[in-house]
PDB file of C-alpha atoms in Angstrom:
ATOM      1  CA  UNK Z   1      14.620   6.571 -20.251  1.00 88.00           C
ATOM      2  CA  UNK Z   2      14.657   3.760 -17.880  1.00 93.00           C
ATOM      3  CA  UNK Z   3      13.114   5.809 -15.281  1.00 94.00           C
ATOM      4  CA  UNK Z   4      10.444   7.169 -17.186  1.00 94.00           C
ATOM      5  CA  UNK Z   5       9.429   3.951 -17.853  1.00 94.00           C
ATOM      6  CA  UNK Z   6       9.539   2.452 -14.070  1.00 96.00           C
ATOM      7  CA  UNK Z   7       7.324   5.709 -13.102  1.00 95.00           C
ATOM      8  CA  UNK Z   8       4.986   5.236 -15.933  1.00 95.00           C
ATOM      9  CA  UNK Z   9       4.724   1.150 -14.650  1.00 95.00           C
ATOM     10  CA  UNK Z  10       3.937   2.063 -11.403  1.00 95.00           C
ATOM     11  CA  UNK Z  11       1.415   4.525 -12.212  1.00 96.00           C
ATOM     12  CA  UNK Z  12      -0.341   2.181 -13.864  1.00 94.00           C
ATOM     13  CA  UNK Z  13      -0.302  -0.439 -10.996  1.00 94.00           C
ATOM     14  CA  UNK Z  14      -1.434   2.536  -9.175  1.00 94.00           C
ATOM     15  CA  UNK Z  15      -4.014   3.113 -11.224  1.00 94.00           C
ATOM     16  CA  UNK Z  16      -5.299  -0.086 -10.613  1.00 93.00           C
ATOM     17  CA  UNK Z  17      -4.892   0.512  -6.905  1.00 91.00           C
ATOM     18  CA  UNK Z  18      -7.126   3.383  -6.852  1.00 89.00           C
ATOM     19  CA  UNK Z  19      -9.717   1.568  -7.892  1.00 90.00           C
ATOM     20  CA  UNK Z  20      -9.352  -1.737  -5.159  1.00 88.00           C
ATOM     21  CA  UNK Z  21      -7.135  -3.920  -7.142  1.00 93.00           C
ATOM     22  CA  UNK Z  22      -4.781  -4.928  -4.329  1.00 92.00           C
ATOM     23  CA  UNK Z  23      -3.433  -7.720  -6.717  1.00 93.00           C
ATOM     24  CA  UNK Z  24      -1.453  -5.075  -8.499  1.00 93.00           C
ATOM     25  CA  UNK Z  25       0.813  -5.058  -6.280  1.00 94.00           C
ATOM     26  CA  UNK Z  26       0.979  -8.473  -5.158  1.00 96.00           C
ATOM     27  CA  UNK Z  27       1.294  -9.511  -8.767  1.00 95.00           C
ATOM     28  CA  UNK Z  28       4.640  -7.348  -8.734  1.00 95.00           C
ATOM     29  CA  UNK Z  29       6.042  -8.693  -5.425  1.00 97.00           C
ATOM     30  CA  UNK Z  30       8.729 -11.388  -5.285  1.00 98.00           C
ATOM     31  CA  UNK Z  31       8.230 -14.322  -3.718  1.00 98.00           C
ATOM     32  CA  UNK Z  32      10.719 -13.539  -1.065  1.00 98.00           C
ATOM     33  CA  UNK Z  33       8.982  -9.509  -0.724  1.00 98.00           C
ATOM     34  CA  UNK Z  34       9.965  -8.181   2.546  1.00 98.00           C
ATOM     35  CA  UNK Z  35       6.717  -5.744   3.600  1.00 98.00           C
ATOM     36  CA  UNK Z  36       6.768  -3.376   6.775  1.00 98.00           C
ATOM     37  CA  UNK Z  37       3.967  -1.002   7.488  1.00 96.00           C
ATOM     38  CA  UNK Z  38       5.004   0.681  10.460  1.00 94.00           C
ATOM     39  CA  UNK Z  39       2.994   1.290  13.286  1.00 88.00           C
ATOM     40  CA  UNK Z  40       1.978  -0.453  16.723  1.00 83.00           C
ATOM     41  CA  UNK Z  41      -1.572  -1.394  15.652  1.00 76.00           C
ATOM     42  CA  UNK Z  42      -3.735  -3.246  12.935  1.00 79.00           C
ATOM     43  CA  UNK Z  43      -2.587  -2.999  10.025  1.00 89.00           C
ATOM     44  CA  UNK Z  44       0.672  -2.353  10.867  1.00 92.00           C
ATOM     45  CA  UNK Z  45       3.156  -5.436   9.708  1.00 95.00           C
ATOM     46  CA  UNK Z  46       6.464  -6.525   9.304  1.00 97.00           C
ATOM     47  CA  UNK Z  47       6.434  -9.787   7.134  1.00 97.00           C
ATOM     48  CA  UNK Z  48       7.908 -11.894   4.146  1.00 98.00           C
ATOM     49  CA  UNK Z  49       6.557 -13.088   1.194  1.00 98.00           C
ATOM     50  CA  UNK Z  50       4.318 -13.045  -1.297  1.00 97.00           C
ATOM     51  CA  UNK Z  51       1.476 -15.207   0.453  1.00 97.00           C
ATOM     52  CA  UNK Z  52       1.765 -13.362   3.682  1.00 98.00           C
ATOM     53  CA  UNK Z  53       1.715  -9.755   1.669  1.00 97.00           C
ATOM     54  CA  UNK Z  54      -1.484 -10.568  -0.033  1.00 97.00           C
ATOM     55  CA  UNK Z  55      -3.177 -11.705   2.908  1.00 97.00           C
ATOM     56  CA  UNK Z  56      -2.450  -8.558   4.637  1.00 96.00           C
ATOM     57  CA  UNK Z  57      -4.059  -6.656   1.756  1.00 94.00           C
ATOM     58  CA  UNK Z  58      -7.094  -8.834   1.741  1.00 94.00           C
ATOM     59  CA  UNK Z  59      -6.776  -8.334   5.730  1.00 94.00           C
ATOM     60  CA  UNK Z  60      -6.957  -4.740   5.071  1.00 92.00           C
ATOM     61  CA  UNK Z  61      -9.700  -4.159   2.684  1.00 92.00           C
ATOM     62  CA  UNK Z  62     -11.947  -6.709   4.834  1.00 91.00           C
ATOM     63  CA  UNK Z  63     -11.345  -3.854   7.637  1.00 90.00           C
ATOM     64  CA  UNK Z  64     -11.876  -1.324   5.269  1.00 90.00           C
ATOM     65  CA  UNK Z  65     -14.127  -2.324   2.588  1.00 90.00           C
ATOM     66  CA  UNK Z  66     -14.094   1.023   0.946  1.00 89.00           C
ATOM     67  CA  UNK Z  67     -10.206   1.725   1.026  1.00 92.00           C
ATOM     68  CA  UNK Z  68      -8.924   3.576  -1.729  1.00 92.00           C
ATOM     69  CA  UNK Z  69      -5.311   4.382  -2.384  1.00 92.00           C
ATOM     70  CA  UNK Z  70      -4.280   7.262  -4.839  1.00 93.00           C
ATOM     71  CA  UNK Z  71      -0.709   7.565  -6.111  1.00 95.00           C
ATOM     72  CA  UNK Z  72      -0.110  11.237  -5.945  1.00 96.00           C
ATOM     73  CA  UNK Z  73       3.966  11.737  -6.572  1.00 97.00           C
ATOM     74  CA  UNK Z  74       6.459   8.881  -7.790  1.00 97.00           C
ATOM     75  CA  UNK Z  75      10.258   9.208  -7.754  1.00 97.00           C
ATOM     76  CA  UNK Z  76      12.573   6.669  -9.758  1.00 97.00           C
ATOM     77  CA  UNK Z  77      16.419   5.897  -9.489  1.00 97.00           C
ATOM     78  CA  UNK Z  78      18.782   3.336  -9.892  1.00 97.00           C
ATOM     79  CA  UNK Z  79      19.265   0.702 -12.023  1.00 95.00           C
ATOM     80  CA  UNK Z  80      17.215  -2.237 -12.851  1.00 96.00           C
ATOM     81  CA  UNK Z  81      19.416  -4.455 -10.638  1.00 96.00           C
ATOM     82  CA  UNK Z  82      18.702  -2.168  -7.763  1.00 97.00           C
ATOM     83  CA  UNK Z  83      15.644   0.639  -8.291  1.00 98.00           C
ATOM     84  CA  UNK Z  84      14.278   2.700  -5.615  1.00 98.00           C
ATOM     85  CA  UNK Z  85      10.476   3.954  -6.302  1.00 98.00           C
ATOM     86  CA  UNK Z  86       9.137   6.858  -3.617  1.00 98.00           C
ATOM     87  CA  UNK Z  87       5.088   6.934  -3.692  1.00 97.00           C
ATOM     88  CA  UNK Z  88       3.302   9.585  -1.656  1.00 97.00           C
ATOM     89  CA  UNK Z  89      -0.107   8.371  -1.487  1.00 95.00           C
ATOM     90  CA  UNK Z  90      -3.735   9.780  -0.473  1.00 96.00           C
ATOM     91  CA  UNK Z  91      -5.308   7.228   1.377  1.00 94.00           C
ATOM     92  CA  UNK Z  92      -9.559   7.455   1.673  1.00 94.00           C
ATOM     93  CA  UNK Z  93     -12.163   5.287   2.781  1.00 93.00           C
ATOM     94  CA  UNK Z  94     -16.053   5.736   3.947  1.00 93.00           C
ATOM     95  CA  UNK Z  95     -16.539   3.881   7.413  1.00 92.00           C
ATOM     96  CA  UNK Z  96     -19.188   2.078   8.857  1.00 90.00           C
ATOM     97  CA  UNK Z  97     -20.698   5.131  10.765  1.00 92.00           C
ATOM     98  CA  UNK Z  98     -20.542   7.041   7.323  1.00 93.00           C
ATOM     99  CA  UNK Z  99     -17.564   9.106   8.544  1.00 93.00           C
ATOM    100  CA  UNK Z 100     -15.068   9.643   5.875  1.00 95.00           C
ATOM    101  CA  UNK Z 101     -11.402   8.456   6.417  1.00 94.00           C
ATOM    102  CA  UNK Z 102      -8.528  10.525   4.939  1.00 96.00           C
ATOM    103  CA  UNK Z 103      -4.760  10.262   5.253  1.00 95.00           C
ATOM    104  CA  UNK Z 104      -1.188  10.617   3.262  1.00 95.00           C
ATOM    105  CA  UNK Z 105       1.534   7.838   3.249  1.00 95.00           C
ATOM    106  CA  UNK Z 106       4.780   7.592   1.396  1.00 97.00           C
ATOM    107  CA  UNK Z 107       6.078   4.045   0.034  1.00 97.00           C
ATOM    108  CA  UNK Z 108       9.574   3.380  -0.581  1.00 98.00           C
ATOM    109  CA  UNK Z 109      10.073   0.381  -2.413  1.00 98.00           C
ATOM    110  CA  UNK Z 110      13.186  -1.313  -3.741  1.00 98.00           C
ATOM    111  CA  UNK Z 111      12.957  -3.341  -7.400  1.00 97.00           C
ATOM    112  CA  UNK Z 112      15.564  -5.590  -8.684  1.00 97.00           C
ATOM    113  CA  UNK Z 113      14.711  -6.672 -12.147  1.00 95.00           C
ATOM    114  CA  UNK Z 114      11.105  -5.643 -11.756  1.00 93.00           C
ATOM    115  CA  UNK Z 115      10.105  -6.917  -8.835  1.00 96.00           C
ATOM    116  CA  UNK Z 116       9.617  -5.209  -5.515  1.00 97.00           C
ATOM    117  CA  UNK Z 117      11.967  -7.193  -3.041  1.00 98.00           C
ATOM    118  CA  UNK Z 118      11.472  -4.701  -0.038  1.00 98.00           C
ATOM    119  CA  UNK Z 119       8.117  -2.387   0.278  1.00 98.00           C
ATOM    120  CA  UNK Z 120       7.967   0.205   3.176  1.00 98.00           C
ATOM    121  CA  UNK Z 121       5.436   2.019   4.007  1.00 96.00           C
ATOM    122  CA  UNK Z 122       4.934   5.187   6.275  1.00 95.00           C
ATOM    123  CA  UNK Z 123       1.213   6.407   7.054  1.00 92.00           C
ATOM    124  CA  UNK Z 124      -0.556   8.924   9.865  1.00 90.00           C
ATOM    125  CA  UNK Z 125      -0.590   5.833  12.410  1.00 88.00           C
ATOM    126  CA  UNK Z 126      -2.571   8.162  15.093  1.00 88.00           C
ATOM    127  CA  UNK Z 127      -4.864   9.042  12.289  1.00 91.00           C
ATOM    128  CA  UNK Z 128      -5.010   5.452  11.479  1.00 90.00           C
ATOM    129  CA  UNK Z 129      -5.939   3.976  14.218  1.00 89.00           C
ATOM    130  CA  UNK Z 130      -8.514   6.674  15.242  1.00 90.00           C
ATOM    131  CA  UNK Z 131     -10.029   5.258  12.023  1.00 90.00           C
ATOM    132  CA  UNK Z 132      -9.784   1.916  12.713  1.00 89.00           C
ATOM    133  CA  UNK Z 133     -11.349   2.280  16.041  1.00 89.00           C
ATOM    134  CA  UNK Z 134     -14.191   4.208  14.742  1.00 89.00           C
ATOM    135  CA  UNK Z 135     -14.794   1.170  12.097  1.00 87.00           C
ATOM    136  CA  UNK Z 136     -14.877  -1.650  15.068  1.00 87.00           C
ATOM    137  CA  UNK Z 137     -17.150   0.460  16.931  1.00 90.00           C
ATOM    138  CA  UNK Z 138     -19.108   0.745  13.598  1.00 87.00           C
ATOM    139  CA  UNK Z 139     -19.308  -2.362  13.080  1.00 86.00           C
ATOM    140  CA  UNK Z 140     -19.902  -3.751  16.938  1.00 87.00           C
ATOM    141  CA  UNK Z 141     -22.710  -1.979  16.774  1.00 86.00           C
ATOM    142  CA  UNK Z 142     -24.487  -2.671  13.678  1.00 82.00           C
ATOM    143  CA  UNK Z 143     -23.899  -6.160  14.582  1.00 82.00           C
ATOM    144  CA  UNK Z 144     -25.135  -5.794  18.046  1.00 77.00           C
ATOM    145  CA  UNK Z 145     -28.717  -4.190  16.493  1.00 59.00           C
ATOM    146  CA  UNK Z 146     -29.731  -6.737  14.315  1.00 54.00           C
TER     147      UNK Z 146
END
């Protein structure tokens, strides 16, 4: 029962996710939330707490105005002391050149009591960063025709 009700709770913060609303997740997060999205390049993080997590997101979806994430599998076990939650995620966006961004990631985030302590996330860097080049040029250039 206690695991239906953690994946039914984070498909509704998903839910909220897929439509922008970042501050699902931060709203979760303890203050002390240890975050690592792995990679070499923008976005990729490794930081602590709640302050710093949120201004990642709102790093993010300044980057990528159009982001959407889409919970498409969750996984729950444990205890509420110590949960584990597995996301696999689509990840979409529309970029500046009107190119359309798509990639899969998988979160694995630890809960004690409710709140995610540790979030780790796993995403097509290459893919990623293709994208994220793509969006500076984009953008460079939009600016640099006005």
């Amino acid at each position: 029962m206690y695991h239906t009700i953690v994946r039914a709770k984070t498909r509704r913060i998903w839910a909220r996710m897929a439509r922008g609303d970042y501050r699902a997740a931060v709203d979760m997060a303890a203050p002390t939330v240890r975050f690592r999205f792995v990679g070499d390049a923008a976005p990729a993080a490794e930081l602590v707490g709640r302050d710093a997590f949120e201004q990642w997101f709102a790093d993010l979806y300044r980057l990528l105005p159009d982001l959407r994430l889409r919970l498409t599998d969750v996984v729950a076990k444990g205890w509420p002391w110590k949960t584990t939650v597995v996301v696999r995620l689509a990840v979409t966006a529309t970029l500046a050149d009107g190119s359309r961004y798509e990639n899969e990631g998988v979160q694995w985030v630890t809960l004690r009591w409710g709140r995610m302590v540790d979030d780790y996330v796993l995403e097509d860097t290459a893919r990623l960063a293709a994208a994220i080049e793509r969006q500076h040029h984009a953008v460079a250039q939009a600016a640099g025709g006005r």
